[in-house]
Amino acid sequence: MAQRIALLLAIAALLLYLIMAAQFESLRQPLIIILSLPFGWAGSLALLTLTGHSLNLMSGIGIIIVSGIVVNDSILKVDAANRLRKEYKREAAILQAGLIRFRPIVLTTLTTILAVLPIAFMEGLGRIIQLPLSIAIIGGISMGTLASLFVIPLLYVGLGE
């Protein structure tokens, strides 16, 4: 199961990269965005391990959900920086984009975590099945948000065009 999930994530990341390369008309900027994915995946796997849960179908679905949210946050930040490049240099543009996009990124993270948190307090069979999903989402989105806020700006400056 873990190998299939890893293969699906790799294929999804490759397709996402190709779509973004066409959309951004660049090869570097989609790479910057895609590099936020491993942070989200690592956060999911770390919290699953810390809580004693394994990688299963539900936690795999959680990791896929995390991938979408982390990529979306990174796209918003890079796109905002690109728009600000008309007025600012690269470093100033990514800093300004960080200020502009900080609240939306953090609010997305908080609402997602708060949405899946009740699963941890449920009773019955539903909790057993859905708990790995919520744990994967909470761990992944927490780590992915940190990557979007701090790693993406570094990569944007270091790998930017």
Short mmCIF file of C-alpha atoms in Angstrom, two decimals:
data_model
loop_
_atom_site.label_atom_id
_atom_site.label_comp_id
_atom_site.label_asym_id
_atom_site.label_seq_id
_atom_site.Cartn_x
_atom_site.Cartn_y
_atom_site.Cartn_z
CA MET A 1 0.00 0.00 0.00
CA ALA A 2 2.79 2.43 0.92
CA GLN A 3 4.54 1.81 -2.42
CA ARG A 4 1.34 2.49 -4.35
CA ILE A 5 0.70 5.70 -2.43
CA ALA A 6 4.30 6.81 -3.03
CA LEU A 7 3.96 6.07 -6.75
CA LEU A 8 0.68 7.99 -6.96
CA LEU A 9 2.22 10.96 -5.14
CA ALA A 10 5.22 10.95 -7.48
CA ILE A 11 3.01 10.83 -10.58
CA ALA A 12 0.75 13.55 -9.19
CA ALA A 13 3.75 15.77 -8.39
CA LEU A 14 5.16 15.28 -11.89
CA LEU A 15 1.85 16.12 -13.56
CA LEU A 16 1.41 19.11 -11.29
CA TYR A 17 4.90 20.32 -12.18
CA LEU A 18 4.18 20.04 -15.90
CA ILE A 19 0.89 21.92 -15.58
CA MET A 20 2.53 24.68 -13.54
CA ALA A 21 5.46 24.88 -15.96
CA ALA A 22 3.00 25.63 -18.74
CA GLN A 23 1.05 28.08 -16.60
CA PHE A 24 4.06 29.97 -15.20
CA GLU A 25 5.97 29.67 -18.50
CA SER A 26 8.99 28.75 -16.42
CA LEU A 27 10.77 25.61 -15.24
CA ARG A 28 12.24 27.09 -12.06
CA GLN A 29 9.17 28.54 -10.40
CA PRO A 30 7.16 25.30 -10.49
CA LEU A 31 10.22 23.57 -9.07
CA ILE A 32 10.22 26.04 -6.16
CA ILE A 33 6.55 25.27 -5.55
CA ILE A 34 6.94 21.49 -5.86
CA LEU A 35 9.81 21.54 -3.35
CA SER A 36 7.28 22.43 -0.64
CA LEU A 37 5.61 19.01 -1.05
CA PRO A 38 8.25 16.94 0.76
CA PHE A 39 7.83 19.14 3.83
CA GLY A 40 4.10 18.42 3.95
CA TRP A 41 4.68 14.72 3.37
CA ALA A 42 7.35 14.61 6.08
CA GLY A 43 5.03 16.36 8.52
CA SER A 44 2.29 13.84 7.85
CA LEU A 45 4.60 10.86 8.25
CA ALA A 46 6.24 12.31 11.36
CA LEU A 47 2.95 12.88 13.17
CA LEU A 48 1.65 9.47 12.11
CA THR A 49 4.81 7.90 13.55
CA LEU A 50 4.66 9.95 16.74
CA THR A 51 1.06 8.91 17.36
CA GLY A 52 1.71 5.25 16.57
CA HIS A 53 -0.32 5.08 13.38
CA SER A 54 0.78 3.51 10.13
CA LEU A 55 0.53 4.59 6.54
CA ASN A 56 -2.75 3.20 5.28
CA LEU A 57 -5.40 4.17 2.75
CA MET A 58 -6.96 6.87 4.93
CA SER A 59 -3.63 8.44 5.90
CA GLY A 60 -2.64 8.29 2.21
CA ILE A 61 -5.76 10.25 1.34
CA GLY A 62 -4.78 12.74 4.04
CA ILE A 63 -1.34 13.15 2.48
CA ILE A 64 -2.94 13.80 -0.91
CA ILE A 65 -5.17 16.46 0.67
CA VAL A 66 -2.12 18.03 2.32
CA SER A 67 -0.32 18.08 -1.03
CA GLY A 68 -3.07 20.15 -2.60
CA ILE A 69 -3.20 22.67 0.23
CA VAL A 70 0.58 23.06 0.51
CA VAL A 71 0.96 23.55 -3.23
CA ASN A 72 -1.89 26.06 -3.25
CA ASP A 73 -0.25 28.11 -0.48
CA SER A 74 3.06 28.08 -2.34
CA ILE A 75 1.43 29.05 -5.64
CA LEU A 76 -0.28 31.99 -3.97
CA LYS A 77 3.01 33.21 -2.52
CA VAL A 78 5.05 32.82 -5.71
CA ASP A 79 2.30 34.39 -7.82
CA ALA A 80 2.06 37.35 -5.46
CA ALA A 81 5.83 37.79 -5.60
CA ASN A 82 5.77 37.62 -9.40
CA ARG A 83 3.15 40.35 -9.55
CA LEU A 84 5.17 42.51 -7.16
CA ARG A 85 8.35 42.09 -9.27
CA LYS A 86 7.11 44.98 -11.42
CA GLU A 87 7.56 47.31 -8.45
CA TYR A 88 10.26 45.63 -6.33
CA LYS A 89 13.47 43.66 -6.65
CA ARG A 90 13.27 39.87 -6.10
CA GLU A 91 14.07 39.94 -2.36
CA ALA A 92 11.72 42.82 -1.60
CA ALA A 93 8.96 41.28 -3.73
CA ILE A 94 9.00 37.95 -1.87
CA LEU A 95 9.07 39.75 1.48
CA GLN A 96 6.11 41.88 0.48
CA ALA A 97 4.31 38.79 -0.87
CA GLY A 98 4.92 37.13 2.48
CA LEU A 99 3.28 40.01 4.27
CA ILE A 100 0.32 40.01 1.91
CA ARG A 101 -0.22 36.24 1.87
CA PHE A 102 0.62 35.49 5.54
CA ARG A 103 -2.91 35.78 6.89
CA PRO A 104 -4.61 33.76 4.11
CA ILE A 105 -2.04 30.97 4.43
CA VAL A 106 -2.31 30.80 8.22
CA LEU A 107 -6.11 30.98 8.13
CA THR A 108 -6.25 28.14 5.60
CA THR A 109 -4.06 26.08 7.90
CA LEU A 110 -6.08 26.84 11.01
CA THR A 111 -9.46 26.19 9.40
CA THR A 112 -8.26 22.89 7.97
CA ILE A 113 -6.82 21.74 11.29
CA LEU A 114 -9.94 22.84 13.17
CA ALA A 115 -12.11 21.02 10.63
CA VAL A 116 -10.41 17.65 11.16
CA LEU A 117 -9.69 18.03 14.88
CA PRO A 118 -13.13 16.78 16.01
CA ILE A 119 -12.30 13.39 14.51
CA ALA A 120 -9.77 12.91 17.30
CA PHE A 121 -12.57 13.21 19.87
CA MET A 122 -15.15 11.04 18.11
CA GLU A 123 -16.25 7.69 19.46
CA GLY A 124 -16.85 4.44 17.64
CA LEU A 125 -15.79 2.83 14.40
CA GLY A 126 -15.71 6.11 12.47
CA ARG A 127 -12.91 7.39 14.68
CA ILE A 128 -10.77 4.31 14.13
CA ILE A 129 -11.09 4.63 10.38
CA GLN A 130 -10.76 8.42 10.10
CA LEU A 131 -8.17 9.18 12.78
CA PRO A 132 -5.14 8.43 10.51
CA LEU A 133 -6.64 10.80 7.93
CA SER A 134 -6.91 13.65 10.40
CA ILE A 135 -3.46 12.99 11.87
CA ALA A 136 -1.89 13.02 8.40
CA ILE A 137 -3.66 16.28 7.56
CA ILE A 138 -2.74 18.00 10.83
CA GLY A 139 0.93 17.01 10.66
CA GLY A 140 1.31 17.68 6.96
CA ILE A 141 -0.42 21.00 6.81
CA SER A 142 1.46 22.25 9.87
CA MET A 143 4.84 21.43 8.36
CA GLY A 144 3.76 22.47 4.86
CA THR A 145 2.65 25.86 6.13
CA LEU A 146 6.04 26.42 7.72
CA ALA A 147 7.62 25.53 4.38
CA SER A 148 5.31 27.93 2.53
CA LEU A 149 6.12 30.73 4.95
CA PHE A 150 9.88 30.25 5.30
CA VAL A 151 11.35 27.81 2.75
CA ILE A 152 9.55 29.05 -0.36
CA PRO A 153 10.90 32.61 0.06
CA LEU A 154 14.44 31.27 0.40
CA LEU A 155 14.04 29.13 -2.70
CA TYR A 156 12.43 32.00 -4.59
CA VAL A 157 15.43 34.20 -3.92
CA GLY A 158 17.99 31.45 -4.44
CA LEU A 159 16.52 29.77 -7.52
CA GLY A 160 14.52 32.66 -8.97
CA GLU A 161 14.84 33.89 -12.50
#
